[in-house]
Short mmCIF file of C-alpha atoms and ligand atoms in Angstrom, two decimals:
data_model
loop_
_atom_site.label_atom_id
_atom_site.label_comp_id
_atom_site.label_asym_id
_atom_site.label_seq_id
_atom_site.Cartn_x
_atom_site.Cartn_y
_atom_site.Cartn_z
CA UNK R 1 -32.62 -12.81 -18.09
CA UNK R 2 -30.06 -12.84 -15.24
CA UNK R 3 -26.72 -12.94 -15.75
CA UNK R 4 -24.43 -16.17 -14.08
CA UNK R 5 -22.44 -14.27 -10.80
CA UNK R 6 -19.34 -13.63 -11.43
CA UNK R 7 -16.65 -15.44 -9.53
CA UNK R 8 -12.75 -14.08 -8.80
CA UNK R 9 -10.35 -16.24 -8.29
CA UNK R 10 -8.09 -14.20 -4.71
CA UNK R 11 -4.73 -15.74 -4.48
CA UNK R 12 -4.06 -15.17 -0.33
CA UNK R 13 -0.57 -14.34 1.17
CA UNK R 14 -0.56 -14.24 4.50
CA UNK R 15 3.01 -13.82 5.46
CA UNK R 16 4.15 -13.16 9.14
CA UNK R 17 3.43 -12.88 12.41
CA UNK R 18 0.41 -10.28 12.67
CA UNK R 19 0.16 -11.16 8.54
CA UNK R 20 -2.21 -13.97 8.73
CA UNK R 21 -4.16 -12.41 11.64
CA UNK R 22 -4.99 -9.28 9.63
CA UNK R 23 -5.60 -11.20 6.53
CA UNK R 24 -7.94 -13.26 7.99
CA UNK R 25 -10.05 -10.45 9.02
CA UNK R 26 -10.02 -9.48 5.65
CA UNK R 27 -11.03 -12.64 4.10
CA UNK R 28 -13.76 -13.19 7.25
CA UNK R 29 -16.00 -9.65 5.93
CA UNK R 30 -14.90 -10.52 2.25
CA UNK R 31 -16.54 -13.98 2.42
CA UNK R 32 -19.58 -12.29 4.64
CA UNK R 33 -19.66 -9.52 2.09
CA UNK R 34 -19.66 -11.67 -1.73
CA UNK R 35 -23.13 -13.51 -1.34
CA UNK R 36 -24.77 -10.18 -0.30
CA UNK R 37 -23.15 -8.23 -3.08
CA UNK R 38 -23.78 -11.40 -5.79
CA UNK R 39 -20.53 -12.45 -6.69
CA UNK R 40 -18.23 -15.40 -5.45
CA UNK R 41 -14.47 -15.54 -4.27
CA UNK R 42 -12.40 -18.47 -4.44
CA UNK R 43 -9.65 -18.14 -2.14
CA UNK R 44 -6.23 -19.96 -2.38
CA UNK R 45 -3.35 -19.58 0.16
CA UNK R 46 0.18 -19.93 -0.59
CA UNK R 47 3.27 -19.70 1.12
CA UNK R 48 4.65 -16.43 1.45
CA UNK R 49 7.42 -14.81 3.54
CA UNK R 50 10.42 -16.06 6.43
CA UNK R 51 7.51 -19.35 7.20
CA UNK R 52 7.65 -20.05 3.21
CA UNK R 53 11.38 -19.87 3.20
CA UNK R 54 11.74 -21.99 6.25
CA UNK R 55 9.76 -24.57 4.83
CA UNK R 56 10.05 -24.01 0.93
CA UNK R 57 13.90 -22.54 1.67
CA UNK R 58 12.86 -19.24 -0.09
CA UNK R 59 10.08 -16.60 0.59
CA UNK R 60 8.65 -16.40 -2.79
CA UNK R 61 8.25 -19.68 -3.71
CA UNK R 62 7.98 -20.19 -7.91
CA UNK R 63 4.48 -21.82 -7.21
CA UNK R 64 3.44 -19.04 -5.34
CA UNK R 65 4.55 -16.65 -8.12
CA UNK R 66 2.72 -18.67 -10.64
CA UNK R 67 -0.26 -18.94 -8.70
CA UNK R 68 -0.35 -15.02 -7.75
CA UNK R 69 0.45 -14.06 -11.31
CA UNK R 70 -2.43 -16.77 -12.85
CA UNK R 71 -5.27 -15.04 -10.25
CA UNK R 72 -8.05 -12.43 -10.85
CA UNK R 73 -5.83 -10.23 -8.02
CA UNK R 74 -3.39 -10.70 -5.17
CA UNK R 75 -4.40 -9.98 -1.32
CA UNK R 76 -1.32 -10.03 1.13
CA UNK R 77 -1.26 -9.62 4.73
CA UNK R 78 2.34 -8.98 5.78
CA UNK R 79 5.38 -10.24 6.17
CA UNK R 80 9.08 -10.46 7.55
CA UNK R 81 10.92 -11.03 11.07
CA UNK R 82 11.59 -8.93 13.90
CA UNK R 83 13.69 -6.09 13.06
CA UNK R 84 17.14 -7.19 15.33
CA UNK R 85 18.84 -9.76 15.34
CA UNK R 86 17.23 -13.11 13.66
CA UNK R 87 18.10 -15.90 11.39
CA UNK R 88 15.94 -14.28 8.70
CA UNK R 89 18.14 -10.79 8.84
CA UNK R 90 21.25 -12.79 7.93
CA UNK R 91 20.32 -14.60 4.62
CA UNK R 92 21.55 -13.26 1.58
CA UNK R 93 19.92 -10.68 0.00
CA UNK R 94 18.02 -12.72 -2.63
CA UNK R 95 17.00 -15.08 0.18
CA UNK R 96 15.91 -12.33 2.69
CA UNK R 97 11.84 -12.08 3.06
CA UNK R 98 12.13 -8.52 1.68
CA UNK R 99 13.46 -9.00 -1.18
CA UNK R 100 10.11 -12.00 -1.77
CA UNK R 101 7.86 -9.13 -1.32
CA UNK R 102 10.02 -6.60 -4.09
CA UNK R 103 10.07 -9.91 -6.43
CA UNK R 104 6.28 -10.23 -6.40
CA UNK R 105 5.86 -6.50 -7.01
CA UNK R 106 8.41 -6.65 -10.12
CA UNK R 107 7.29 -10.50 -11.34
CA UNK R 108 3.24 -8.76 -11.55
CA UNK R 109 4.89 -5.41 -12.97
CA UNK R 110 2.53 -3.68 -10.50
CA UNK R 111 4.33 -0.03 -10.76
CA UNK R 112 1.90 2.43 -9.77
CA UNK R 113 1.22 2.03 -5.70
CA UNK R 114 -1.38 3.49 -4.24
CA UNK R 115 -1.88 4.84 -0.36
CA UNK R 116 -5.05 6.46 0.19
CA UNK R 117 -4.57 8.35 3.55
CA UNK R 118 -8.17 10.00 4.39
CA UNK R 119 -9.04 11.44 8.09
CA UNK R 120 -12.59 9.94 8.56
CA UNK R 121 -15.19 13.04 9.37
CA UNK R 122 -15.90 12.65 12.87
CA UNK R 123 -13.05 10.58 13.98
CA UNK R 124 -10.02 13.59 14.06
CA UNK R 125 -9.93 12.50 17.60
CA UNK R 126 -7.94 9.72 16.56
CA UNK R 127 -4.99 11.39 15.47
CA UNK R 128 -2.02 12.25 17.32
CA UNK R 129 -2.00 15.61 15.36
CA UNK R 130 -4.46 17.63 17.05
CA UNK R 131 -8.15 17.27 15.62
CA UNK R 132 -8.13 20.94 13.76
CA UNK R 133 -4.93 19.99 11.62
CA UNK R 134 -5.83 16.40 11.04
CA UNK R 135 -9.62 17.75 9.95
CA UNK R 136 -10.48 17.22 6.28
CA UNK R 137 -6.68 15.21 5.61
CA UNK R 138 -7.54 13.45 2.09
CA UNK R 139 -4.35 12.32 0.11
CA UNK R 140 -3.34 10.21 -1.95
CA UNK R 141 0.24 9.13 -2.17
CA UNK R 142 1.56 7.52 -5.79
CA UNK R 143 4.81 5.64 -4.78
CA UNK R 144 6.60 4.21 -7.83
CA UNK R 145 7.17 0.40 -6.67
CA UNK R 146 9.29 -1.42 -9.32
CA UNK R 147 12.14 0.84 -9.64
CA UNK R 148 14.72 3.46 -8.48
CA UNK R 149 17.24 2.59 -5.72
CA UNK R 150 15.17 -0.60 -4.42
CA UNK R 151 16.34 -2.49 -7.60
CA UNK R 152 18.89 0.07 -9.12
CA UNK R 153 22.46 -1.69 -10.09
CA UNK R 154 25.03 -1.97 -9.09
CA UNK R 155 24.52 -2.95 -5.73
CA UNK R 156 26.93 -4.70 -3.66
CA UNK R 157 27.64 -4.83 0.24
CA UNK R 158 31.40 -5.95 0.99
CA UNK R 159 33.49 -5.37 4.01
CA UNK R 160 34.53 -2.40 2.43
CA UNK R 161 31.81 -1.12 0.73
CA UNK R 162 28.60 -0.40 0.85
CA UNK R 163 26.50 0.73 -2.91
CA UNK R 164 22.84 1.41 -4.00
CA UNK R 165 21.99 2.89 -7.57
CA UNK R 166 19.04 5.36 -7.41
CA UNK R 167 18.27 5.02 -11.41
CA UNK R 168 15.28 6.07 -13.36
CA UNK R 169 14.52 5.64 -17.03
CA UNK R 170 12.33 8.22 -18.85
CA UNK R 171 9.38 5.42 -19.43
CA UNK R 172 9.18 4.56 -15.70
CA UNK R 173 9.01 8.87 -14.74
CA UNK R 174 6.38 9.02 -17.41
CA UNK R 175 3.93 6.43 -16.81
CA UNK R 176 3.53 7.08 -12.78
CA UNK R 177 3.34 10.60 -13.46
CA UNK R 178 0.83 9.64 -16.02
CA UNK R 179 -1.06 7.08 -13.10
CA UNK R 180 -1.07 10.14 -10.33
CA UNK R 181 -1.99 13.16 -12.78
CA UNK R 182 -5.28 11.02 -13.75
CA UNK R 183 -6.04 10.08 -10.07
CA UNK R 184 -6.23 14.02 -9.44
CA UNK R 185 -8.40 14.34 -12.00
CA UNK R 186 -10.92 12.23 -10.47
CA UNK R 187 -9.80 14.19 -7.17
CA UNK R 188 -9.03 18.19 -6.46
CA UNK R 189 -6.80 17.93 -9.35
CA UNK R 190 -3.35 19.28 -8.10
CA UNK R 191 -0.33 17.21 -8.21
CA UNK R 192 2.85 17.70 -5.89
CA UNK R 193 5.59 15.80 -6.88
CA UNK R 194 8.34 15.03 -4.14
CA UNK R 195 11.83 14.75 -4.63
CA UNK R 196 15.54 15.96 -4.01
CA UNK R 197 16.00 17.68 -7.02
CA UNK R 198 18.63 20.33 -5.28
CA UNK R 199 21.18 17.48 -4.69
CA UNK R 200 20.28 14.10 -6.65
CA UNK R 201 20.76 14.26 -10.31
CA UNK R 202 18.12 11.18 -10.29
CA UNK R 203 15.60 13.62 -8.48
CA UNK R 204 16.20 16.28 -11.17
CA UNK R 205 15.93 13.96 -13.97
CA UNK R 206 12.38 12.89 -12.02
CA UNK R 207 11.31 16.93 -12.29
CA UNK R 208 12.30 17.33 -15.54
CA UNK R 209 10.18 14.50 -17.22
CA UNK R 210 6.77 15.24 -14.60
CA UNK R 211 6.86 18.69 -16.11
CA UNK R 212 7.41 17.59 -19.53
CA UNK R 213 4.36 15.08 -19.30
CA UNK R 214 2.32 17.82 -17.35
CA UNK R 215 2.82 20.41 -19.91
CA UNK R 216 1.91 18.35 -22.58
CA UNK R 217 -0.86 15.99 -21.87
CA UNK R 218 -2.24 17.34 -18.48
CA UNK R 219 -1.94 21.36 -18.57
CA UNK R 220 -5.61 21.35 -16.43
CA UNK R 221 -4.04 20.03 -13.43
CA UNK R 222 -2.39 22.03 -10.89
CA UNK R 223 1.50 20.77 -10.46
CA UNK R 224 3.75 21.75 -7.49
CA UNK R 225 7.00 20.36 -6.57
CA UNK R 226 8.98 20.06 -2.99
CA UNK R 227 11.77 18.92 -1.68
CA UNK R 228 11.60 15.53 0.34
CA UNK R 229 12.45 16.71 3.24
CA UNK R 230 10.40 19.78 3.38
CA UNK R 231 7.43 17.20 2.39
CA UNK R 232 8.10 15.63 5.67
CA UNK R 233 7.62 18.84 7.38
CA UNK R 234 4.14 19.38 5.65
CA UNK R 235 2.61 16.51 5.83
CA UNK R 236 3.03 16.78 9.55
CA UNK R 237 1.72 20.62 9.50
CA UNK R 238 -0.98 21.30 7.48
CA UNK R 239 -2.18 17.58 6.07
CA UNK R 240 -4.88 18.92 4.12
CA UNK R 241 -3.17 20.88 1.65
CA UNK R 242 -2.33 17.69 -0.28
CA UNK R 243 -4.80 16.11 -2.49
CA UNK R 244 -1.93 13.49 -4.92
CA UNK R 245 1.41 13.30 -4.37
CA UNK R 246 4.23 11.41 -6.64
CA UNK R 247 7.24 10.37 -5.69
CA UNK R 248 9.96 7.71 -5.95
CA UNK R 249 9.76 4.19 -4.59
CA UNK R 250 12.08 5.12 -1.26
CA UNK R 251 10.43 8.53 -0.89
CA UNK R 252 7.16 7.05 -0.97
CA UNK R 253 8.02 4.44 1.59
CA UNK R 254 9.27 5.94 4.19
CA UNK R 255 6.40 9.39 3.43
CA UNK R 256 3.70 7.04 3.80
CA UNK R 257 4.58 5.18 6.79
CA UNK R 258 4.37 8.76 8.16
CA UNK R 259 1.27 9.88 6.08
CA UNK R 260 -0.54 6.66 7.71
CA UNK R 261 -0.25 7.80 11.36
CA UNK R 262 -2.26 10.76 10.75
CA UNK R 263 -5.42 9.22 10.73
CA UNK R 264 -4.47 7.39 14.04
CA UNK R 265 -2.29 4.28 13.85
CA UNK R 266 -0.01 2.79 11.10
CA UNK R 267 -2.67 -0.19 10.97
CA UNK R 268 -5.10 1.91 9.19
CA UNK R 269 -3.61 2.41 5.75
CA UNK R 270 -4.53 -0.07 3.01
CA UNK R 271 -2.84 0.06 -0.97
CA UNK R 272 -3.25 -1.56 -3.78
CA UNK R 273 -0.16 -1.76 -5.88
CA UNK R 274 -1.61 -1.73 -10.24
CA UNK R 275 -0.20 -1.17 -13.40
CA UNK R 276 -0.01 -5.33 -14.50
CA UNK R 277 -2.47 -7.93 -15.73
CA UNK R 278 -3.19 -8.57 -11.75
CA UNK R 279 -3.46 -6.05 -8.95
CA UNK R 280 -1.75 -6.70 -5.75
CA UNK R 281 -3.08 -5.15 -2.62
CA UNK R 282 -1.57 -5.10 1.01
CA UNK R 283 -1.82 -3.19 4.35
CA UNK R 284 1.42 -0.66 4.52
CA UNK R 285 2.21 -1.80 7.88
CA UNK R 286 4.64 -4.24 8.37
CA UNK R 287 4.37 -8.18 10.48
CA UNK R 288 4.71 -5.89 13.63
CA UNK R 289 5.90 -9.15 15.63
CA UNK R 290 5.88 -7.16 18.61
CA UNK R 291 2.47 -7.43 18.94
CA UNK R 292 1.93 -10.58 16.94
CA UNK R 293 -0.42 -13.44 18.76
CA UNK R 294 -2.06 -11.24 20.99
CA UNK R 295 -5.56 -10.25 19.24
CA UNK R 296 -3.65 -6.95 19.13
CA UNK R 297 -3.37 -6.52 15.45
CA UNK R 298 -5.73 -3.60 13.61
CA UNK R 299 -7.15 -5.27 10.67
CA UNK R 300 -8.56 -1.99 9.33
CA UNK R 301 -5.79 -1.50 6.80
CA UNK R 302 -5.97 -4.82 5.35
CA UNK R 303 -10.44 -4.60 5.58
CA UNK R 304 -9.35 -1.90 3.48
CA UNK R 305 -6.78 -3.28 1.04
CA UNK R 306 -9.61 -5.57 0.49
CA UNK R 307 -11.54 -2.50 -0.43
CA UNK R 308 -9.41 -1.31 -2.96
CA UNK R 309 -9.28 -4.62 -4.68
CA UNK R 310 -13.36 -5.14 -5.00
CA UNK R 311 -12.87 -1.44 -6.21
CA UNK R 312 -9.77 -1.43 -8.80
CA UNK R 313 -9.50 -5.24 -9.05
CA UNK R 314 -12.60 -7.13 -9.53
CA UNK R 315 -14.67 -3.75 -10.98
CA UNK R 316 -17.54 -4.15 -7.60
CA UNK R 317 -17.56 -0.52 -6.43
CA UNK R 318 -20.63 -0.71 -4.55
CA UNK R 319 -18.82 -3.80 -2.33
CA UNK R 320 -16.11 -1.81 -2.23
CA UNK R 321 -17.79 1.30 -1.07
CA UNK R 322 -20.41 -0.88 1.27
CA UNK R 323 -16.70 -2.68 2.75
CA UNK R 324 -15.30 1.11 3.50
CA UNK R 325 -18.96 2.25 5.60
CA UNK R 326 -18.52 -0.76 7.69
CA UNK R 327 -14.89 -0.32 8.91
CA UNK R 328 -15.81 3.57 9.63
CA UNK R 329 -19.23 2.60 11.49
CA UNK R 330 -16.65 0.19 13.51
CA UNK R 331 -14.23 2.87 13.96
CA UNK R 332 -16.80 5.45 15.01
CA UNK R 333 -18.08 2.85 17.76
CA UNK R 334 -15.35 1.40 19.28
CA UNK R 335 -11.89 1.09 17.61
CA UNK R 336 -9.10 -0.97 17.96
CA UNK R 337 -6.65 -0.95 21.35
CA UNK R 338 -3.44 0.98 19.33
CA UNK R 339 -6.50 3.76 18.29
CA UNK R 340 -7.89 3.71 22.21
CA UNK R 341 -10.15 1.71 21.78
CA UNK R 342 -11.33 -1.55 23.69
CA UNK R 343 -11.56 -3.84 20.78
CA UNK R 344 -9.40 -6.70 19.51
CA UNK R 345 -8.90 -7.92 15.99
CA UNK R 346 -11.37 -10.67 16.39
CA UNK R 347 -13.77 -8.32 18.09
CA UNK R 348 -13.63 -5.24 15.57
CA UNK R 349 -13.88 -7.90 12.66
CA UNK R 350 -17.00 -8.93 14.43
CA UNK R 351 -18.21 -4.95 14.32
CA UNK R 352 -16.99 -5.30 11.07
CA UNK R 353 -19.06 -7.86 9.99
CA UNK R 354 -22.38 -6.32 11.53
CA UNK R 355 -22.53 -3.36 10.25
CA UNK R 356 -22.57 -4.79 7.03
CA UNK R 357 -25.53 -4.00 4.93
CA UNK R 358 -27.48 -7.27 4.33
CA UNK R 359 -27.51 -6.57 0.32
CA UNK R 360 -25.20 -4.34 -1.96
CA UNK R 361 -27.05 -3.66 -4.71
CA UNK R 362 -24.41 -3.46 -7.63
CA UNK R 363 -25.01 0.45 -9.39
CA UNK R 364 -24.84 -0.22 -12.96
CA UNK R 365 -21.80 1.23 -14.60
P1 LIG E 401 5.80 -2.65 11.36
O1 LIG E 401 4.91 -1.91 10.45
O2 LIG E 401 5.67 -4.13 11.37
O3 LIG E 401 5.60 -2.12 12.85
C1 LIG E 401 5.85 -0.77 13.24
C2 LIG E 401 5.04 -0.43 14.50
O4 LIG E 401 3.65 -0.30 14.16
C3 LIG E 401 5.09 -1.54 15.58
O5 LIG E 401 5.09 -0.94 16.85
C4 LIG E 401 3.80 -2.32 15.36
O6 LIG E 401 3.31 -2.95 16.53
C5 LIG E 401 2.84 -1.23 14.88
N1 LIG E 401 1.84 -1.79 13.94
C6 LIG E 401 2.08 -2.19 12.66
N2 LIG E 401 0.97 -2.68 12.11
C7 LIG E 401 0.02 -2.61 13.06
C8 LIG E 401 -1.37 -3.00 13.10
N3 LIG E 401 -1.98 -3.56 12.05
N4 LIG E 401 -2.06 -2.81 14.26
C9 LIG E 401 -1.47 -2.24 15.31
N5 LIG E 401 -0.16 -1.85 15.34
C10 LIG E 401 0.57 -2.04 14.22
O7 LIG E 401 7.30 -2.21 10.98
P2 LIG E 401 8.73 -2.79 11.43
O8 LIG E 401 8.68 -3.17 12.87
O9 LIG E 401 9.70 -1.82 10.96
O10 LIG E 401 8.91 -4.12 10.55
C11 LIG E 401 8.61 -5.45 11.01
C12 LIG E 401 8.81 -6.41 9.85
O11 LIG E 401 7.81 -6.18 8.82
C13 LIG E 401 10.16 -6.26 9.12
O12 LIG E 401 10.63 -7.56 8.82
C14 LIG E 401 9.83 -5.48 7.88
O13 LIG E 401 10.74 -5.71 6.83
C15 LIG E 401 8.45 -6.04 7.55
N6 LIG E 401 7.59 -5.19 6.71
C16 LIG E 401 6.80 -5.85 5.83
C17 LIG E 401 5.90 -5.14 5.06
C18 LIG E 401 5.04 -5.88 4.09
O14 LIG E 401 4.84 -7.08 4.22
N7 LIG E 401 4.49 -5.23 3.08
C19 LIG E 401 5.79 -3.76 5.23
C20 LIG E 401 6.60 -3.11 6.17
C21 LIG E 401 7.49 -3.84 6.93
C1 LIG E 402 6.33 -1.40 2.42
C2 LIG E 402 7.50 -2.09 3.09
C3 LIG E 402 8.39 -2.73 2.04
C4 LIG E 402 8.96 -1.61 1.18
C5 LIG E 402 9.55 -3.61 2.56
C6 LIG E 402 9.12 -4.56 3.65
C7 LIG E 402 10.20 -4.38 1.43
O1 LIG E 402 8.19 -1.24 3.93
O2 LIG E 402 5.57 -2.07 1.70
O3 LIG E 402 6.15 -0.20 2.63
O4 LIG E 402 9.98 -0.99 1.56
O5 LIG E 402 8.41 -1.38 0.10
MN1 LIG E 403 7.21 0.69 4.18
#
């Protein structure tokens, strides 16, 4: 007797500029990809981002909120305005497209964020680190998302003033340090937490509590600590001596916008952001209008957002898996024109799309 396919319901965001056109991509090998694997996806758009609030007048409309939050998971592209001067800069800050994405992230309580950042074998010649240091480069970077100084109060920004609160409660500290020490079990097992312990009392708090829960529920993991700053320095010198790190919500911004160019190009790195009743997954790169319109835009980090969802998501690990082969196959052909390649988006999607297996079979669990 054969069971009905199963069917997910994938609320879309597309967002901004290059958002939709790296979404799409996404969406085109997902829709390729679900009758081969036996499942369906319903896909539903909704406005997202500086076009939802200039026609909804704000960027996370409360349908859109609904509809994310009543979906089997979330798939975003990207979004946001150019980074000078433009209308969208000068809302206030509830109003500003930014602070749409941060609401999503809180209203779906998705915590723990994950960036895989993995050098493929055989592609090291697409770093801009040279090929010996970026060979074997397999993190994985746990940024906590729904706290410290992105939604710390007080806050206020007056002519004379300018204030942030960098805050962390125990139960926040606990549970991602709980989410990255069971991610390196499945891994190389060591854990290096990153913070500024040696000047922010939040940072020392942060140490205090990963050491408490590593002594007492994870003692056979390895656990190291360093300073932010130093992190920065290591990532860029010897990449492969990280398998997890942890850190804070700004730490882990700004380390894995660097993390990501290791592999080649910012474009690359997917996430998926968990912890809720529904996952949320999105490239890390931003709406990069610079380049938006052009066929420009590397939809390899939001092919593999899409990844992570069929993987952590919707429970189809061998789509997932069968998703990831394609993109590298792709990548090992001919990449995308910010990797040196000839391709653009609608081209690699194409490569995409072909070296797709013609069926997944699904590995029983
Ligand atoms: P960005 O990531 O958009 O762009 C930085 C640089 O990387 C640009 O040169 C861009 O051309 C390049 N780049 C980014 N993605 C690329 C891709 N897929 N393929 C090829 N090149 C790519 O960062 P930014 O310029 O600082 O921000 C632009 C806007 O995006 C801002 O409004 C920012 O707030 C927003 N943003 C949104 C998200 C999100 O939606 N999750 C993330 C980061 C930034
Ligand atoms: C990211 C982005 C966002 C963040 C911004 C656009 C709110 O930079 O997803 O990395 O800072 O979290
Ligand atoms: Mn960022």
């Amino acid at each position: 007797m054969s069971a009905a396919a199963p069917s997910y319901r994938v609320a879309l965001l597309p967002g901004d500029f290059i958002g939709p056109e790296v979404l799409d991509a996404a969406v085109e090998a997902l829709a390729a990809l679900a009758p081969r694997a036996g499942f369906t996806l319903e896909f539903e758009r909704h406005p997202f981002g500086g076009n939802a609030y200039d026609t909804h007048a704000h960027p996370l409309p409360e349908a859109t909120k609904e509809a994310c939050a009543h979906s089997d998971a979330v798939l975003m592209g990207s979004a946001g305005g150019p980074v000078g001067d433009h209308p969208w800069n000068r809302l206030p800050r509830e109003l500003r497209v930014e602070s749409g994405i941060l609401g999503l992230r809180k209203h779906l309580g998705v915590f723990a964020n994950l960036r895989p950042v993995a050098v493929f074998p055989g592609l090291e010649h697409l770093s801009p680190l040279k090929p010996e240091v970026a060979s074997r480069t397999d993190m994985l970077i746990v940024r906590e998302l729904t706290g410290g100084i992105y939604f710390g109060k007080p806050s206020e920004n007056t002519p004379q003033r300018g204030l942030s609160t960098d805050v962390y409660e125990r139960f926040e500290v606990e549970r991602i340090a709980r989410v990255a020490f069971e991610a390196a079990r499945l891994r190389r097992a060591r854990v290096t937490s990153v913070d500024k312990a040696n000047v922010l009392d939040v940072s020392q708090f942060w140490r205090d509590v990963v050491i408490g829960v590593h002594q007492s529920e994870f003692a056979d993991v390895a656990l190291d600590h360093l300073y932010v700053d130093n992190a920065a320095m290591q990532l860029v010198r010897e990449p492969a001596g990280f398998d997890v790190i942890v850190t804070a919500n700004l730490f882990g911004d700004i380390l894995s916008d660097l993390a990501a160019v290791i592999p080649g190009s910012l474009g690359l790195l997917p996430s998926a952001s968990l912890g809720g009743p529904v996952g949320l997954y999105e490239p890390v790169h931003g709406s990069a209008p610079d380049i938006a319109g052009q066929d420009l835009a590397n939809p390899v980090g939001a092919m593999l957002s899409a990844a992570m969802m069929l993987r952590h998501g919707l429970g189809q690990e061998a789509a997932a898996d069968a998703l990831e082969a394609a993109v590298k196959l792709a990548l090992a052909d001919d990449p995308t024109r910010d990797l040196g390649g000839s391709r653009g988006t609608s081209a690699f999607t194409a490569a995409v799309i072909a070296a797709l297996p013609s069926s997944v079979e699904a590995v029983p669990a």
